Amino acid sequence: QVHLVESGGGLVQAGGSLRLSCAASGITFSIQDMGWYRQGPGKQREWVATITRYSVRSYAESVTGRFTISRDNAKNTVYLQMNSLKPEDTAIYYCRLWSTEYWGQGTQVTVSS
């Protein structure tokens, strides 16, 4: 059974940093593409970043240059390093097994101005 568990969210001031983690189980992690999404208050869920099994990275324009997605196949974990955070980055952040309906439960990120 597939499980995705996010952690690392919290409250941070604008300009600060956070690193989110998503631990996966029940899959052969190293051959999977993984993604991060977010859903801000009153907004639809939106794609943030993707990392392929070959560690090719893609980012939404709104986070390019500030966020970095990475993976550690030995730990079955995908990360999202978030720097220069802005209040508009406030959202619940979810990881997703790419192109499937397997999602984590989400972790709240709140950026104060």
PDB file of C-alpha atoms in Angstrom:
ATOM      1  CA  GLN A   1       0.000   0.000   0.000  1.00  0.00           C
ATOM      2  CA  VAL A   2       1.316   3.412  -0.965  1.00  0.00           C
ATOM      3  CA  HIS A   3       1.922   5.941   1.797  1.00  0.00           C
ATOM      4  CA  LEU A   4       3.242   9.472   1.442  1.00  0.00           C
ATOM      5  CA  VAL A   5       3.918  11.449   4.612  1.00  0.00           C
ATOM      6  CA  GLU A   6       4.906  15.101   4.499  1.00  0.00           C
ATOM      7  CA  SER A   7       6.665  16.971   7.288  1.00  0.00           C
ATOM      8  CA  GLY A   8       8.595  20.166   7.858  1.00  0.00           C
ATOM      9  CA  GLY A   9       5.885  22.784   7.592  1.00  0.00           C
ATOM     10  CA  GLY A  10       5.498  25.616  10.057  1.00  0.00           C
ATOM     11  CA  LEU A  11       5.326  29.348  10.605  1.00  0.00           C
ATOM     12  CA  VAL A  12       8.103  31.504   9.194  1.00  0.00           C
ATOM     13  CA  GLN A  13       8.620  35.181   8.539  1.00  0.00           C
ATOM     14  CA  ALA A  14       8.804  36.553   5.019  1.00  0.00           C
ATOM     15  CA  GLY A  15      12.285  36.058   3.612  1.00  0.00           C
ATOM     16  CA  GLY A  16      12.841  32.933   5.668  1.00  0.00           C
ATOM     17  CA  SER A  17      13.343  29.318   4.659  1.00  0.00           C
ATOM     18  CA  LEU A  18      11.792  25.930   5.281  1.00  0.00           C
ATOM     19  CA  ARG A  19      12.546  22.436   4.040  1.00  0.00           C
ATOM     20  CA  LEU A  20       9.687  20.058   3.481  1.00  0.00           C
ATOM     21  CA  SER A  21      10.112  16.311   3.373  1.00  0.00           C
ATOM     22  CA  CYS A  22       7.906  13.599   1.926  1.00  0.00           C
ATOM     23  CA  ALA A  23       8.655  10.041   2.966  1.00  0.00           C
ATOM     24  CA  ALA A  24       7.290   7.350   0.676  1.00  0.00           C
ATOM     25  CA  SER A  25       6.585   3.696   1.331  1.00  0.00           C
ATOM     26  CA  GLY A  26       4.925   0.877  -0.573  1.00  0.00           C
ATOM     27  CA  ILE A  27       6.599   1.801  -3.852  1.00  0.00           C
ATOM     28  CA  THR A  28       9.924   1.345  -5.609  1.00  0.00           C
ATOM     29  CA  PHE A  29      10.799   4.943  -4.966  1.00  0.00           C
ATOM     30  CA  SER A  30      13.879   5.193  -7.155  1.00  0.00           C
ATOM     31  CA  ILE A  31      11.920   4.652 -10.366  1.00  0.00           C
ATOM     32  CA  GLN A  32       9.114   7.059  -9.561  1.00  0.00           C
ATOM     33  CA  ASP A  33       8.599  10.650 -10.579  1.00  0.00           C
ATOM     34  CA  MET A  34       7.490  12.783  -7.643  1.00  0.00           C
ATOM     35  CA  GLY A  35       5.795  16.149  -7.358  1.00  0.00           C
ATOM     36  CA  TRP A  36       4.904  18.882  -4.904  1.00  0.00           C
ATOM     37  CA  TYR A  37       1.632  20.800  -5.019  1.00  0.00           C
ATOM     38  CA  ARG A  38       0.113  23.441  -2.793  1.00  0.00           C
ATOM     39  CA  GLN A  39      -3.296  24.827  -1.970  1.00  0.00           C
ATOM     40  CA  GLY A  40      -3.567  28.308  -0.542  1.00  0.00           C
ATOM     41  CA  PRO A  41      -6.590  29.611   1.369  1.00  0.00           C
ATOM     42  CA  GLY A  42      -9.510  30.012  -1.012  1.00  0.00           C
ATOM     43  CA  LYS A  43      -7.454  28.802  -3.958  1.00  0.00           C
ATOM     44  CA  GLN A  44      -7.304  25.724  -6.120  1.00  0.00           C
ATOM     45  CA  ARG A  45      -4.521  23.238  -5.683  1.00  0.00           C
ATOM     46  CA  GLU A  46      -1.585  24.132  -7.913  1.00  0.00           C
ATOM     47  CA  TRP A  47       1.525  22.372  -9.085  1.00  0.00           C
ATOM     48  CA  VAL A  48       4.811  23.573  -7.570  1.00  0.00           C
ATOM     49  CA  ALA A  49       7.625  21.286  -8.707  1.00  0.00           C
ATOM     50  CA  THR A  50       8.456  17.872 -10.117  1.00  0.00           C
ATOM     51  CA  ILE A  51      11.503  15.655 -10.015  1.00  0.00           C
ATOM     52  CA  THR A  52      11.781  12.671 -12.326  1.00  0.00           C
ATOM     53  CA  ARG A  53      13.433   9.343 -11.653  1.00  0.00           C
ATOM     54  CA  TYR A  54      16.430  10.795 -13.479  1.00  0.00           C
ATOM     55  CA  SER A  55      16.433  13.861 -11.189  1.00  0.00           C
ATOM     56  CA  VAL A  56      15.260  16.183 -13.935  1.00  0.00           C
ATOM     57  CA  ARG A  57      13.570  19.091 -12.179  1.00  0.00           C
ATOM     58  CA  SER A  58      10.718  21.367 -13.213  1.00  0.00           C
ATOM     59  CA  TYR A  59       9.223  24.333 -11.364  1.00  0.00           C
ATOM     60  CA  ALA A  60       6.222  26.585 -11.497  1.00  0.00           C
ATOM     61  CA  GLU A  61       7.146  30.080 -12.540  1.00  0.00           C
ATOM     62  CA  SER A  62       6.063  31.493  -9.185  1.00  0.00           C
ATOM     63  CA  VAL A  63       8.727  29.517  -7.293  1.00  0.00           C
ATOM     64  CA  THR A  64      11.560  29.327  -9.822  1.00  0.00           C
ATOM     65  CA  GLY A  65      14.788  30.551  -8.317  1.00  0.00           C
ATOM     66  CA  ARG A  66      13.476  30.256  -4.748  1.00  0.00           C
ATOM     67  CA  PHE A  67      12.465  26.608  -4.337  1.00  0.00           C
ATOM     68  CA  THR A  68      14.544  23.498  -4.984  1.00  0.00           C
ATOM     69  CA  ILE A  69      13.185  19.979  -5.265  1.00  0.00           C
ATOM     70  CA  SER A  70      15.498  17.063  -4.557  1.00  0.00           C
ATOM     71  CA  ARG A  71      15.360  13.398  -3.675  1.00  0.00           C
ATOM     72  CA  ASP A  72      17.239  10.828  -1.647  1.00  0.00           C
ATOM     73  CA  ASN A  73      16.502   7.385  -3.034  1.00  0.00           C
ATOM     74  CA  ALA A  74      18.271   5.696  -0.127  1.00  0.00           C
ATOM     75  CA  LYS A  75      15.739   7.293   2.231  1.00  0.00           C
ATOM     76  CA  ASN A  76      12.716   7.069  -0.106  1.00  0.00           C
ATOM     77  CA  THR A  77      12.262  10.780   0.447  1.00  0.00           C
ATOM     78  CA  VAL A  78      11.641  13.817  -1.713  1.00  0.00           C
ATOM     79  CA  TYR A  79      12.392  17.305  -0.405  1.00  0.00           C
ATOM     80  CA  LEU A  80      11.328  20.842  -1.161  1.00  0.00           C
ATOM     81  CA  GLN A  81      13.771  23.502  -0.020  1.00  0.00           C
ATOM     82  CA  MET A  82      11.952  26.820   0.100  1.00  0.00           C
ATOM     83  CA  ASN A  83      13.937  30.034   0.362  1.00  0.00           C
ATOM     84  CA  SER A  84      12.977  33.706   0.230  1.00  0.00           C
ATOM     85  CA  LEU A  85       9.479  32.802   1.310  1.00  0.00           C
ATOM     86  CA  LYS A  86       6.657  35.248   0.668  1.00  0.00           C
ATOM     87  CA  PRO A  87       3.234  35.570   2.312  1.00  0.00           C
ATOM     88  CA  GLU A  88       1.686  34.316  -0.924  1.00  0.00           C
ATOM     89  CA  ASP A  89       3.512  31.014  -0.429  1.00  0.00           C
ATOM     90  CA  THR A  90       1.193  30.330   2.506  1.00  0.00           C
ATOM     91  CA  ALA A  91      -0.566  27.057   1.718  1.00  0.00           C
ATOM     92  CA  ILE A  92      -0.917  23.413   2.546  1.00  0.00           C
ATOM     93  CA  TYR A  93       1.838  21.613   0.668  1.00  0.00           C
ATOM     94  CA  TYR A  94       1.251  18.108  -0.666  1.00  0.00           C
ATOM     95  CA  CYS A  95       3.512  15.587  -2.295  1.00  0.00           C
ATOM     96  CA  ARG A  96       2.203  13.347  -5.012  1.00  0.00           C
ATOM     97  CA  LEU A  97       3.293  10.179  -6.699  1.00  0.00           C
ATOM     98  CA  TRP A  98       3.359  11.672 -10.176  1.00  0.00           C
ATOM     99  CA  SER A  99       0.481  10.899 -12.518  1.00  0.00           C
ATOM    100  CA  THR A 100      -1.399   8.949  -9.853  1.00  0.00           C
ATOM    101  CA  GLU A 101      -4.009   9.684  -7.227  1.00  0.00           C
ATOM    102  CA  TYR A 102      -1.606   8.973  -4.403  1.00  0.00           C
ATOM    103  CA  TRP A 103      -1.153  12.071  -2.271  1.00  0.00           C
ATOM    104  CA  GLY A 104       0.201  12.796   1.150  1.00  0.00           C
ATOM    105  CA  GLN A 105      -1.929  14.344   3.872  1.00  0.00           C
ATOM    106  CA  GLY A 106      -0.273  17.738   3.485  1.00  0.00           C
ATOM    107  CA  THR A 107       1.792  20.012   5.705  1.00  0.00           C
ATOM    108  CA  GLN A 108       0.879  23.611   6.503  1.00  0.00           C
ATOM    109  CA  VAL A 109       3.266  26.409   5.612  1.00  0.00           C
ATOM    110  CA  THR A 110       2.433  29.884   6.881  1.00  0.00           C
ATOM    111  CA  VAL A 111       4.529  32.895   5.936  1.00  0.00           C
ATOM    112  CA  SER A 112       3.971  36.046   7.948  1.00  0.00           C
ATOM    113  CA  SER A 113       4.667  39.512   6.569  1.00  0.00           C
TER     114      SER A 113
END
